[in-house]
Short mmCIF file of C-alpha atoms in Angstrom, two decimals:
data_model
loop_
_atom_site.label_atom_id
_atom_site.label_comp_id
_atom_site.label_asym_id
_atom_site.label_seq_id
_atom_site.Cartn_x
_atom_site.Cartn_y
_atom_site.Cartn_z
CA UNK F 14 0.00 0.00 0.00
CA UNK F 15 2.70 2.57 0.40
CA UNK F 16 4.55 2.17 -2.66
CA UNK F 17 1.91 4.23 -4.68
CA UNK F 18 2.78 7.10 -1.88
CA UNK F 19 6.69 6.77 -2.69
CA UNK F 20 6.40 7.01 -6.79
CA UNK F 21 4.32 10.53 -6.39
CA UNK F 22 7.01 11.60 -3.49
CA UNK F 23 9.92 11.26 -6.32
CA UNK F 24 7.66 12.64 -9.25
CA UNK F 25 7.42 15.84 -7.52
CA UNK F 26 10.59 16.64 -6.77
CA UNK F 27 11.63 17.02 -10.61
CA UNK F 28 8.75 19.13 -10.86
CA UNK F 29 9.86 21.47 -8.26
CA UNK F 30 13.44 21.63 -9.90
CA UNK F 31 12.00 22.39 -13.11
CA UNK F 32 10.19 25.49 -11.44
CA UNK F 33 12.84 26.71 -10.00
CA UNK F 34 14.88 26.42 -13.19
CA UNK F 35 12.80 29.21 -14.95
CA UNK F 36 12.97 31.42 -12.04
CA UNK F 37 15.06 34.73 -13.41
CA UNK F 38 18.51 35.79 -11.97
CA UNK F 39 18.21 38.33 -9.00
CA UNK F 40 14.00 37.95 -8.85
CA UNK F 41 14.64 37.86 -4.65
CA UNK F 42 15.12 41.25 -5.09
CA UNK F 43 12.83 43.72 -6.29
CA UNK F 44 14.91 46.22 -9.09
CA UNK F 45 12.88 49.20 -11.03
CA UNK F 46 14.40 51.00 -13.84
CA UNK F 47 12.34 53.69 -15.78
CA UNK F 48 12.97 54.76 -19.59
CA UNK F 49 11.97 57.72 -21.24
CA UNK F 50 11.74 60.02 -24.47
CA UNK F 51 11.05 63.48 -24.70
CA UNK F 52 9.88 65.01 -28.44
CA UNK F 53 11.28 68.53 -29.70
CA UNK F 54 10.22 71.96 -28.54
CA UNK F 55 10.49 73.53 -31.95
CA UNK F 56 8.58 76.73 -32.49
CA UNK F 57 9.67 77.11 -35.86
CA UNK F 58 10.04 80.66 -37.64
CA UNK F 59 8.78 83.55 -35.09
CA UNK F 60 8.21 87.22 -35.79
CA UNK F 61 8.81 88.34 -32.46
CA UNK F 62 7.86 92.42 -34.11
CA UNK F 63 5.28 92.58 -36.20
CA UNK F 64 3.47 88.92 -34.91
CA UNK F 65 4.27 90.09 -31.21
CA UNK F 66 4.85 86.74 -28.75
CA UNK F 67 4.28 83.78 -30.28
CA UNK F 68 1.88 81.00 -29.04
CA UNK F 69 3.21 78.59 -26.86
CA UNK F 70 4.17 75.03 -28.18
CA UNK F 71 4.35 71.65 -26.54
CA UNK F 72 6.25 68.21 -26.64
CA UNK F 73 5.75 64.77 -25.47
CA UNK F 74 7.56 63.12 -22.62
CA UNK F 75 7.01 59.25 -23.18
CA UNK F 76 8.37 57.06 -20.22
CA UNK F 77 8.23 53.20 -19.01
CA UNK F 78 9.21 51.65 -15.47
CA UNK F 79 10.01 47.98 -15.36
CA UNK F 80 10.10 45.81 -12.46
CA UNK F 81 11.66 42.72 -12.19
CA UNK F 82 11.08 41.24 -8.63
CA UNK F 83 8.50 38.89 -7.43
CA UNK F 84 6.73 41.68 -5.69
CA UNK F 85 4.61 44.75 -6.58
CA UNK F 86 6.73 48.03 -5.86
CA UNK F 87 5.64 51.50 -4.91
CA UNK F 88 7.95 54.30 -6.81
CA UNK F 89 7.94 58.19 -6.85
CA UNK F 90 9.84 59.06 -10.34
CA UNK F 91 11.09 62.65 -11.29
CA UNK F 92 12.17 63.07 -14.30
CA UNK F 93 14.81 66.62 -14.14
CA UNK F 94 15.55 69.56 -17.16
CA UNK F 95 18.17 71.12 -16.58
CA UNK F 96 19.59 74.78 -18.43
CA UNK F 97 20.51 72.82 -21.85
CA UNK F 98 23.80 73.04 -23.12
CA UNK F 99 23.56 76.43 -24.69
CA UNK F 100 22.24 77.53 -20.78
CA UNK F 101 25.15 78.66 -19.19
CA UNK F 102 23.25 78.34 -15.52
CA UNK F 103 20.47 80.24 -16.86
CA UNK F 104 17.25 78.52 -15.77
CA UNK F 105 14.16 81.05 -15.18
CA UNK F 106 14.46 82.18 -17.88
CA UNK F 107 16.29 79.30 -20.31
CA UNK F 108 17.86 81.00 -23.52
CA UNK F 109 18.33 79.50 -26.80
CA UNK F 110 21.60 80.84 -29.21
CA UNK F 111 22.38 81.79 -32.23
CA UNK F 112 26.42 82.41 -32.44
CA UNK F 113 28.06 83.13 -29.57
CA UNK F 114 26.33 86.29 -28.42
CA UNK F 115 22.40 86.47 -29.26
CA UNK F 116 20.00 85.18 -27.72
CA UNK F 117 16.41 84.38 -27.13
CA UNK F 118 14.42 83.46 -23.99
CA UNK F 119 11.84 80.82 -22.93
CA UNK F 120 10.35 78.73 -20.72
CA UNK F 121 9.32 75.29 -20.33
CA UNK F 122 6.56 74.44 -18.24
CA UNK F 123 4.78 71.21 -16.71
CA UNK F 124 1.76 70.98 -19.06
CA UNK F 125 -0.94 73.62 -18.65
CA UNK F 126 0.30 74.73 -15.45
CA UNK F 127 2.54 77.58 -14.60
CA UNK F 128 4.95 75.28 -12.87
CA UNK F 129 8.28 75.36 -14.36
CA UNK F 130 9.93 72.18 -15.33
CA UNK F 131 13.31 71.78 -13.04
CA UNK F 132 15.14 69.45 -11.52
CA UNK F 133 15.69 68.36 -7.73
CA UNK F 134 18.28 70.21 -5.63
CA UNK F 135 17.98 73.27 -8.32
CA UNK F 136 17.46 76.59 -6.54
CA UNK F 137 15.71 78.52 -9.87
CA UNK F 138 13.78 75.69 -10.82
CA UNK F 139 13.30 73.50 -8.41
CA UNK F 140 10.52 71.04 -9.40
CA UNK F 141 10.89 68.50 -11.97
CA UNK F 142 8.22 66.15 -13.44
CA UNK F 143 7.00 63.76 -10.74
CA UNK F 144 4.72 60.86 -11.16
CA UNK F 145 4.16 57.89 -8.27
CA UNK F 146 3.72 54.57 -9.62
CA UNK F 147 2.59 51.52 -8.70
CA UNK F 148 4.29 48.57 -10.56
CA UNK F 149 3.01 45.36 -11.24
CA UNK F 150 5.59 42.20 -10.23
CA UNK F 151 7.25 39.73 -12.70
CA UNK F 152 5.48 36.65 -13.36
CA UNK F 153 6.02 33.55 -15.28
CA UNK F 154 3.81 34.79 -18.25
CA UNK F 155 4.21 38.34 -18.89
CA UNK F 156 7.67 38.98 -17.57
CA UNK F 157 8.58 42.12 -15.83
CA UNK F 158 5.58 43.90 -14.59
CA UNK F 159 5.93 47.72 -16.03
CA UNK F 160 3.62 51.14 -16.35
CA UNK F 161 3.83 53.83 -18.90
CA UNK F 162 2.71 57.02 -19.27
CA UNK F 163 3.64 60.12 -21.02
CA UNK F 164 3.45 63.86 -19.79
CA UNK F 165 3.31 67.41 -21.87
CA UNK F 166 5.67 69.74 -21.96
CA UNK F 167 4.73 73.32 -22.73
CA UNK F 168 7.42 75.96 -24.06
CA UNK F 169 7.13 79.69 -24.38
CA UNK F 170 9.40 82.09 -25.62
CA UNK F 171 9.39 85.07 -23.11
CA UNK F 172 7.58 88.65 -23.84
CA UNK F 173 9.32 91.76 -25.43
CA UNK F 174 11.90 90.56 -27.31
CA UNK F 175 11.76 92.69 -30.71
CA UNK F 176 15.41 93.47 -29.87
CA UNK F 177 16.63 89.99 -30.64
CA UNK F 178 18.39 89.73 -34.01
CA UNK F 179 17.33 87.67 -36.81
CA UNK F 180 18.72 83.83 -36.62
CA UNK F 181 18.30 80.57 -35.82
CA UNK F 182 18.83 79.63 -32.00
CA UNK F 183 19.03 76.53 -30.46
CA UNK F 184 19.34 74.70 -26.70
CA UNK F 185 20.37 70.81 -27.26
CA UNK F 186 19.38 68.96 -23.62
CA UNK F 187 21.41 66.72 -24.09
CA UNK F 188 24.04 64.34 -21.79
CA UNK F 189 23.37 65.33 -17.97
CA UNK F 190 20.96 68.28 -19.08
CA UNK F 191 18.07 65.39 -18.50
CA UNK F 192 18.05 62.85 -15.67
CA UNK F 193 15.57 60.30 -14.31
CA UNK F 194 15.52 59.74 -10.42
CA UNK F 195 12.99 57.42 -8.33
CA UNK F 196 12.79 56.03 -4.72
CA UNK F 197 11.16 52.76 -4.60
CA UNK F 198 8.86 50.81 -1.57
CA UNK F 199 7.28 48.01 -0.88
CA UNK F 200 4.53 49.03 1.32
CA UNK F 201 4.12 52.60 0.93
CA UNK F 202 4.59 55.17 -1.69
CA UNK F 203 7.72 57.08 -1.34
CA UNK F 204 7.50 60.89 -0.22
CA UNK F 205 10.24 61.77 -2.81
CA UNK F 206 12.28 60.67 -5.58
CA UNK F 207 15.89 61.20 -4.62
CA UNK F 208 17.22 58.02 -3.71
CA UNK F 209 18.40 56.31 -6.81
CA UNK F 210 19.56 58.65 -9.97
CA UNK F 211 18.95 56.26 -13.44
CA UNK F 212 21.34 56.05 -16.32
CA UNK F 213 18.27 56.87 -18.44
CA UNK F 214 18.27 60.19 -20.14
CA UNK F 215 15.57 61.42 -21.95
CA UNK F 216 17.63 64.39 -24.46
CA UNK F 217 15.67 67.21 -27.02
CA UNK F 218 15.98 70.32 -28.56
CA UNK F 219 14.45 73.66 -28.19
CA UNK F 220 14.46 75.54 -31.49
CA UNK F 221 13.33 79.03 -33.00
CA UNK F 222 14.01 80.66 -36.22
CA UNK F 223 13.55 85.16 -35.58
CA UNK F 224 12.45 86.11 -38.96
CA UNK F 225 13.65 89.50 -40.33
CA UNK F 226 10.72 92.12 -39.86
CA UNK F 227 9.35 95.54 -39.56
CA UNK F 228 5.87 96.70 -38.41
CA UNK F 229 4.87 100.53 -39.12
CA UNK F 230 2.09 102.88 -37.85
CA UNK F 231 1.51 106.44 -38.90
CA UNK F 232 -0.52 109.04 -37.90
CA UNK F 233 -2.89 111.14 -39.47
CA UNK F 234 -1.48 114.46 -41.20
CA UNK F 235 -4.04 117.25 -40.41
CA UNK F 236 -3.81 120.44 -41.81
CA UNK F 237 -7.01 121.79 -39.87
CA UNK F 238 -9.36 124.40 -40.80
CA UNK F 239 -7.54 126.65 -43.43
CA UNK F 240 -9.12 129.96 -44.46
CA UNK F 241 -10.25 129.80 -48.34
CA UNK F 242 -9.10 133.00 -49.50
CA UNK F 243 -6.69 133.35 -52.10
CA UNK F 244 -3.24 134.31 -51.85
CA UNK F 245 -3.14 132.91 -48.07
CA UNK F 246 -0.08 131.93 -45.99
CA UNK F 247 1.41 128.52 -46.72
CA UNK F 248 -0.12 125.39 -44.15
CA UNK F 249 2.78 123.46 -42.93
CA UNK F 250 1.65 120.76 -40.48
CA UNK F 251 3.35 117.36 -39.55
CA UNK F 252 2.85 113.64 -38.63
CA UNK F 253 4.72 111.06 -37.20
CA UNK F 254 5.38 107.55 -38.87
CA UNK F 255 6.70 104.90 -36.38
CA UNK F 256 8.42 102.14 -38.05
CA UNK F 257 10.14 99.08 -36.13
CA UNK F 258 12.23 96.50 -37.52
CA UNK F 259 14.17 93.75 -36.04
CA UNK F 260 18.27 94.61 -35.17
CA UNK F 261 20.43 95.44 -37.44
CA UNK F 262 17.66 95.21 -40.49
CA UNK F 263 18.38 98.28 -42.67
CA UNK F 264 15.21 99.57 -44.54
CA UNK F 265 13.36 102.35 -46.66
CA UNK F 266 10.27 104.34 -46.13
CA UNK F 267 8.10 105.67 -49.01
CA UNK F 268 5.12 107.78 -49.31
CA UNK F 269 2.59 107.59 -52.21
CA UNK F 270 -0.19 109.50 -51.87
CA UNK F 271 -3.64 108.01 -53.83
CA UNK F 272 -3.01 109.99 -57.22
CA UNK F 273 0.51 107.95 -57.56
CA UNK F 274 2.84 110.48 -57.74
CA UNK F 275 6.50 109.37 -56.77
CA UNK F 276 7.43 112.11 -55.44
CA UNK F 277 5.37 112.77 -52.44
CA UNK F 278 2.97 115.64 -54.75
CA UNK F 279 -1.09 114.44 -53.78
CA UNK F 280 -4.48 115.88 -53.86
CA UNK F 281 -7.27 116.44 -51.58
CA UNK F 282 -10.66 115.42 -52.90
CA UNK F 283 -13.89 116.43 -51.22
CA UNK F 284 -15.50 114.11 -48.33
CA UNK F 285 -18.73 114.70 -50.19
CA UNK F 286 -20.12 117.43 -47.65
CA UNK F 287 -21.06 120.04 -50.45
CA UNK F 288 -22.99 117.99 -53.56
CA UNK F 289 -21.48 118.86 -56.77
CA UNK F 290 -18.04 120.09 -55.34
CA UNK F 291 -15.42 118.80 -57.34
CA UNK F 292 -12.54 121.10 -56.27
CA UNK F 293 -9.22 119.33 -54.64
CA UNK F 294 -6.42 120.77 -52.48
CA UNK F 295 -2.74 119.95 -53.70
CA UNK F 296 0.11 119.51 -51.00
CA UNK F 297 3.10 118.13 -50.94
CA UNK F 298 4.95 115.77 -48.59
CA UNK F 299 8.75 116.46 -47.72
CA UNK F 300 11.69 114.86 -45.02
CA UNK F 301 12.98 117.56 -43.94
CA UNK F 302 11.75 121.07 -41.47
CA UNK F 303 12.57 123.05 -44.18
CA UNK F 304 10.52 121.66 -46.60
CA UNK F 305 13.30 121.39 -49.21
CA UNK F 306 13.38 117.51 -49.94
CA UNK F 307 10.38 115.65 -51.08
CA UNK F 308 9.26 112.31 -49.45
CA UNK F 309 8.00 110.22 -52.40
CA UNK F 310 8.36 106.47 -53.19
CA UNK F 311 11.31 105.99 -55.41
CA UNK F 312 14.17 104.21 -53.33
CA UNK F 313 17.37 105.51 -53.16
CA UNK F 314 15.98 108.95 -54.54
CA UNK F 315 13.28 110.38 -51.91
CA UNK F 316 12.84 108.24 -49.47
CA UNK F 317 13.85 107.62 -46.17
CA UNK F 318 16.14 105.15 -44.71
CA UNK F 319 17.03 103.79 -41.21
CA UNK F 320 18.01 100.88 -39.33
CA UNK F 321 15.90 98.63 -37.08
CA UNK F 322 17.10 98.20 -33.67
CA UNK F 323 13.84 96.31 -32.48
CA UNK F 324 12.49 99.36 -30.88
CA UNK F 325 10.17 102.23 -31.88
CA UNK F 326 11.74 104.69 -34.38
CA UNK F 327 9.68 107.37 -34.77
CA UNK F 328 10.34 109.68 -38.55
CA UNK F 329 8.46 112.66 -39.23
CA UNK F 330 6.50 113.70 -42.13
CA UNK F 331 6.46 117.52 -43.10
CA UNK F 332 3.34 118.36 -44.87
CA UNK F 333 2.47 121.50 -46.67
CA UNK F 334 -0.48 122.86 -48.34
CA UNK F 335 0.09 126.22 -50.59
CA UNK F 336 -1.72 128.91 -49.61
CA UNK F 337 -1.95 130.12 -53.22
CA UNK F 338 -4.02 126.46 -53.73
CA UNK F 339 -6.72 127.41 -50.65
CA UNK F 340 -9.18 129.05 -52.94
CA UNK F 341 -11.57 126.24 -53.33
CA UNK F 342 -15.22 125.92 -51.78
CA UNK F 343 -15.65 125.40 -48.06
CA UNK F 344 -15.60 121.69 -47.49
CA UNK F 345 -13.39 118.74 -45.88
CA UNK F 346 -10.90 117.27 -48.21
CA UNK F 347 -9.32 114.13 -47.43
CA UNK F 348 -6.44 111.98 -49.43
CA UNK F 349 -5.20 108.67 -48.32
CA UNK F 350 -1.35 108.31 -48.72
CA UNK F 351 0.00 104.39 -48.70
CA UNK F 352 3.78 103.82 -46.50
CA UNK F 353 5.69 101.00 -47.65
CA UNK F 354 8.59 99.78 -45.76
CA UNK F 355 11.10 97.80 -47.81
CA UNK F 356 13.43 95.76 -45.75
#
């Protein structure tokens, strides 16, 4: 009767050796790694003048922690930015470069929030991406338990910088720029991340092109209420065109008024006050106080040039009616001149 009980006794034990046989190296203790990717912050060709700031843009940060112990595992992971490589230390605000001496300012921010992205330990940005995890164990099936996720990243290139010169700038994140830190548990989640730094880096690129670019305003020239008699005074008034281009962008002003002259010579027409009045007042546009050089539209000739410096340069127009040309019947009289800035 007992020899049925001794064959199963020495069929099991193979069994049991065969288990243990599949069992992976190191699965007594409990090891978490985490991967990641981040996508390029690339905010293509800007006009930081005439577009003002440009909308904010956003990447992806892609990431994976493995474990491969017998035993679910509780991990806080932080995943640090540093300044980028083009940085220099400069963290609120980063700054891309283009050469060695221009550059262009922006931010990069933990999704919707205000929060900048940082790093641990890192005074002027001090809080990196942080997610707490709960990680499945290995088993015989499925092999190393693992979560993934993925995070946005939001950049923005900083206000009022018209002053920054035309280029294409760049900050590379790569090498120790990113870094991947966790703290792992087995019964409770960790309260930070700062126990175990990864090998995994997760490296991108932050990337603008300033386009060359001027934006102009002008305001209107009025020569007010002039006195229709004949053989009156001359009616000098002036305006003010305010032109800004990006640094060191040379460019041209021109005037045309609506008849096309090219050399800054228009007429008045009536508003349509007085029915049937088809009278027009002649005047003539000039660059300088003394009214001796015209302001038209032919370049090189009689216009005016300057160059940008990413601020507000403000050029005055000298306008002046003759007061030979005021006998015409009591009305308004309006023209429309057109300013072109070449660049």
């Amino acid at each position: 009767m007992n020899l049925p009980n001794r064959t199963w006794q020495g069929l099991l034990l193979p069994l049991i050796c065969v288990l243990l046989w599949w069992l992976p190296a190191g699965s007594a203790q409990a090891a978490v790694n985490c991967t990641a990717t981040m996508t390029n912050v690339a905010f293509g060709t800007v006009d930081l003048v005439a577009g003002g700031t440009p909308s904010p843009v956003t990447a992806t940060l892609n990431y994976t922690c493995t474990n491969n112990g017998l035993t679910a595992m509780q991990a806080r992971v932080c995943f640090n930015i540093g300044d980028g490589i083009e940085g220099v230390g400069n963290f609120n605000p980063r700054i891309m470069k283009s050469g060695a001496t221009n550059t262009l300012k922006f931010q990069l921010y933990q999704s919707t929030s205000g929060t900048v992205w940082g790093s641990n330990g890192n005074a002027s940005a001090p809080n990196p991406f942080t997610v707490a995890l709960s990680i499945p164990a290995w088993n015989l099936f499925s092999g190393d338990g693992h979560v993934s996720g993925s995070a946005t990243m939001r950049g923005e290139l900083i206000a009022l910088q018209t002053t920054v010169p035309p280029g294409a700038y760049q900050d590379s994140f790569a090498g120790d720029h990113t870094s991947i830190m966790l703290t792992t548990n087995l019964l409770f989640m960790p309260p930070d991340c700062n126990s175990v730094l990864l090998s995994s880096k997760f490296p991108f690129v932050v990337s603008a092109t300033v386009a060359k670019s001027c934006l102009v305003t002008a305001d209107p020239l009025n020569f007010g209420s002039v006195a229709g008699l004949p053989g009156a005074a001359d009616i000098d008034r002036t305006s003010t065109i305010n032109v800004t281009c990006t640094t060191p962008t040379a460019y041209t002003v021109g005037l045309a008024p609506s008849n096309g002259a090219t050399t800054g010579a228009g007429v008045m027409a009536p508003t349509g006050g007085v029915p049937g009045n088809t009278d027009t007042v002649p005047y003539q546009l000039y660059r300088n106080a003394g009214r001796s050089s015209v302001w038209g539209n032919v370049t090189g000739t009689n216009t005016v040039a300057g160059t940008g410096s990413g601020l507000v340069q403000a050029l005055t127009v000298y306008g002046r009616v003759l007061g030979a040309s005021a006998n015409v019947r009591p009305d308004s009289y309006l023209d429309v001149v057109t300013v072109t800035v070449t660049y």
